[in-house]
Amino acid sequence: MAPTLVDLPPETLLAVTSYLNTPIDYIHFLQSHYLIGRILHDREVLTKTLRRIASSSRECELASSTQISPFDALLCIYERQQALWKARPSSTIVLGDGQSFVYRQGIVAYTRAGLIRVLDVHNASHTEGVIYPSVIGTQLLGIDCRASEVELLHLQDGLLTVIYHGETRTNGWRSWILVINITGYEGRPLAVDLWTSEDVLVRNNSQYVCVVAPTGLSANGRHREWVCRVLEIDDMPVKSPILQIPELAIQEVGSALAFEVYDDFFYAISTQSTREMDEPEWVSHYTCFRFPLNHPDRLTLESVKLWRRHHREGPINDLWTDLQLVRDETTGELTIIEARKEWTEGSSTQRRTWYRQKLPAVFSNRNNIDTKDRNTIDPNSQNTTVLAVSQSEDLVSSSTTNDSPYLFSIPPEDKMGDNPAEAAFGLDQPPPHPRLTCNTHSEYSPTSRLPSVMQNLILAKSKYRTYISDANAFLDLVTDDQRPPSSNVWMQQLRLRIGSRKEASPFDERGMIHQHHVHPHTRRPIEGSELRYDDNGIHLWPPNDAPVVLVDLLHGSTRSYASCDGDDFRRKPFGDVTAYSDERSIIYLVKEKGAAEYDKGRLILINFDQYIQFWHKLWVPDFIDLYGHGVQNCSKSASKPTDKVAMQGIAGRSYESVEMDIDTAQGSDNRHHADGWDESQGNNSLQPVDEVNDLYWCEEFDDEPVDLHWFQEQSALWTDLQEGFCFT
């Protein structure tokens, strides 16, 4: 009998696991045979694997603090990535309603009737922190609380940054930047005068807040440049050194410009520059800047140029370009992710492709670059370097064969070099490094199972676009025209459009292992060049036969209303859609068509992590059988007699039991929200009350304001609304 994988020594099996790069591969290998599972279920092996393939994930943090086991952590990552690949969310729920919101690191903050409400989404919190900007303005800044506005900027590492516009008693309208600690809501918010009327951006960590505004002028006075002002949280009085970043063009953030704070450094990356004669038209670079937050100075400002693309790769449709800096869940490194829609090699077909490359290594290794690959572009700055040939071996194009890991091809050398200007710059030859498919993800492949899904998507139907790097998946929030079964009218609905890929077998058709490709100059193997990928296709959610109640909820409608004939219904058209997402979920705010900026919209969560369960002791979402697994007996009526519910955490872990009586959960009788809603009519009948005179609780005060804290904890709005579904 021929030997099998089970017959291998345990040491060999453990060596095999070191080549498994994703939790999905590891779980499938572990489940392939019970004997293999016994060997790979060792806690030490699981811990090493988890730290190798998902070191920066939330599950790895929980496993490191012994809150869950390493196997449960890997299983949780596996299940949410599988749900994302198949476009099968586990639940959706209406979190509340508001005018605007920000979402990051599992925390959502949204404005509602002049208040800021903060909800922990990843822990499915039953309570929300309610921040009273008017109290902050009155007690800290001396502002008339009856004339104030608040604008959300950024949320990260426990700090919420907002702009507070208020009318002072002496100087009229003024604006401040407020930095609010939402981790325990301790201390007093930090307030700094807003020094410009231009739109500002904020990036921060737990110690520093960097405020960026396009208020500087270039040396020749012809261009505006970005100015960074760094605020140190623990430094009183606040010192805010200012640094102007030269040659960083004023562009649209998110498409040609991105900012991020990572490891106490501020990073900025742009696809253009303010220099008039910056680079030839036939080559494009990323312009990358970095400076330490504890010492923002022109001397500490580093600048590097990375090879981005060659014009022979085809024209770009700039309307589809997206640029972002994200922290990779596998390695924890800061990564550039750019989406470009290109007419590849000048063809008539547009192709959207995501390009990835690591950023920190650029700065850490910049002094080790060979002198023949380095050119100083600014004689007055010793910290500015251009990489005509990228130091990363995964950034540039090379010729393509049928068995090649490279995505694009460049014309052969005998067809190049006709342009003397290109030869003068040394650009008449194709770049020497390959661009690997492990860092390039095309929207669809020649074997895509749903080509019609690709063909129907136009820019006007795309409301939100992002890329989830740890799952090798892109996610679009799109509008789609559908005709409900009981209607003769075509109506718009919001849907998720998800495409993904997975690592293919390391063996080719002949049964041989794919070998590393060799670098053309160093003759060394190129890491990652042996990887191949299989396309998982493009999936839409919800499916075409989804219940009308689910479509209405995702649409933001509270109900469908009947038309004149009584046998048909029409869904109210929606207007602006704003969305944020992470590796677990997507949250979007949808407003009715024609709604103003200050009008409320519905805040809706679509969740891919089945261990994030928005259940309440008096309410459990209805289950809908979308995936053919049957409907569980878990209705609202069956759950109402229950006084306690233990929320099940990751892979069976029990979160802290939710023990609260009815008065605590739903609010005492005759209690009024400050935002104008009366809960005294019962838990599911929010009724508007008379307009309040201020943003406090409904209490009258004379000349002196009531001494209230700027923060209070209240029951979450989703526990009152009780609108959502779970899917099986």
Coordinates of N, CA and C in Angstrom, one line a residue, residues 6 23 105 200 245 283 347 446 532 600 603 627 650 657 678 715 720:
V6 N -0.7 10.7 6.2 CA -0.8 10.3 7.6 C 0.4 9.5 8.0
P23 N -5.2 31.1 7.4 CA -6.0 30.2 8.3 C -6.9 29.2 7.6
Q105 N -11.8 50.6 14.0 CA -11.4 49.7 15.1 C -12.6 49.2 15.9
V200 N -10.1 70.2 7.2 CA -9.0 69.6 7.8 C -9.2 68.1 7.9
I245 N 4.8 70.3 4.5 CA 5.4 69.2 3.7 C 5.5 69.7 2.3
V283 N 6.4 57.6 -17.0 CA 6.6 56.8 -15.8 C 5.9 57.6 -14.6
S347 N -5.8 48.1 -24.6 CA -6.9 47.3 -25.2 C -8.2 48.1 -25.0
P446 N -10.0 35.5 -16.6 CA -10.7 34.9 -17.8 C -11.6 33.8 -17.5
R532 N 0.4 31.0 -6.9 CA -0.6 31.1 -7.9 C -2.0 31.3 -7.2
K600 N -31.6 63.3 9.2 CA -31.3 62.0 9.7 C -31.4 60.9 8.6
L603 N -28.7 54.1 10.1 CA -27.3 53.6 10.3 C -27.4 52.1 10.3
Y627 N -29.4 30.8 3.1 CA -28.3 29.9 2.6 C -28.7 28.4 2.6
I650 N -16.5 34.1 20.9 CA -15.8 33.5 19.8 C -15.6 32.0 20.1
S657 N -22.2 37.8 31.0 CA -23.7 37.7 30.9 C -24.3 39.0 31.1
D678 N -39.5 59.9 23.3 CA -40.2 59.4 24.5 C -40.2 57.9 24.6
S715 N -28.8 53.3 27.3 CA -29.1 52.1 26.5 C -28.9 52.4 25.0
D720 N -33.7 49.6 21.4 CA -35.0 50.2 21.3 C -35.7 50.0 19.9

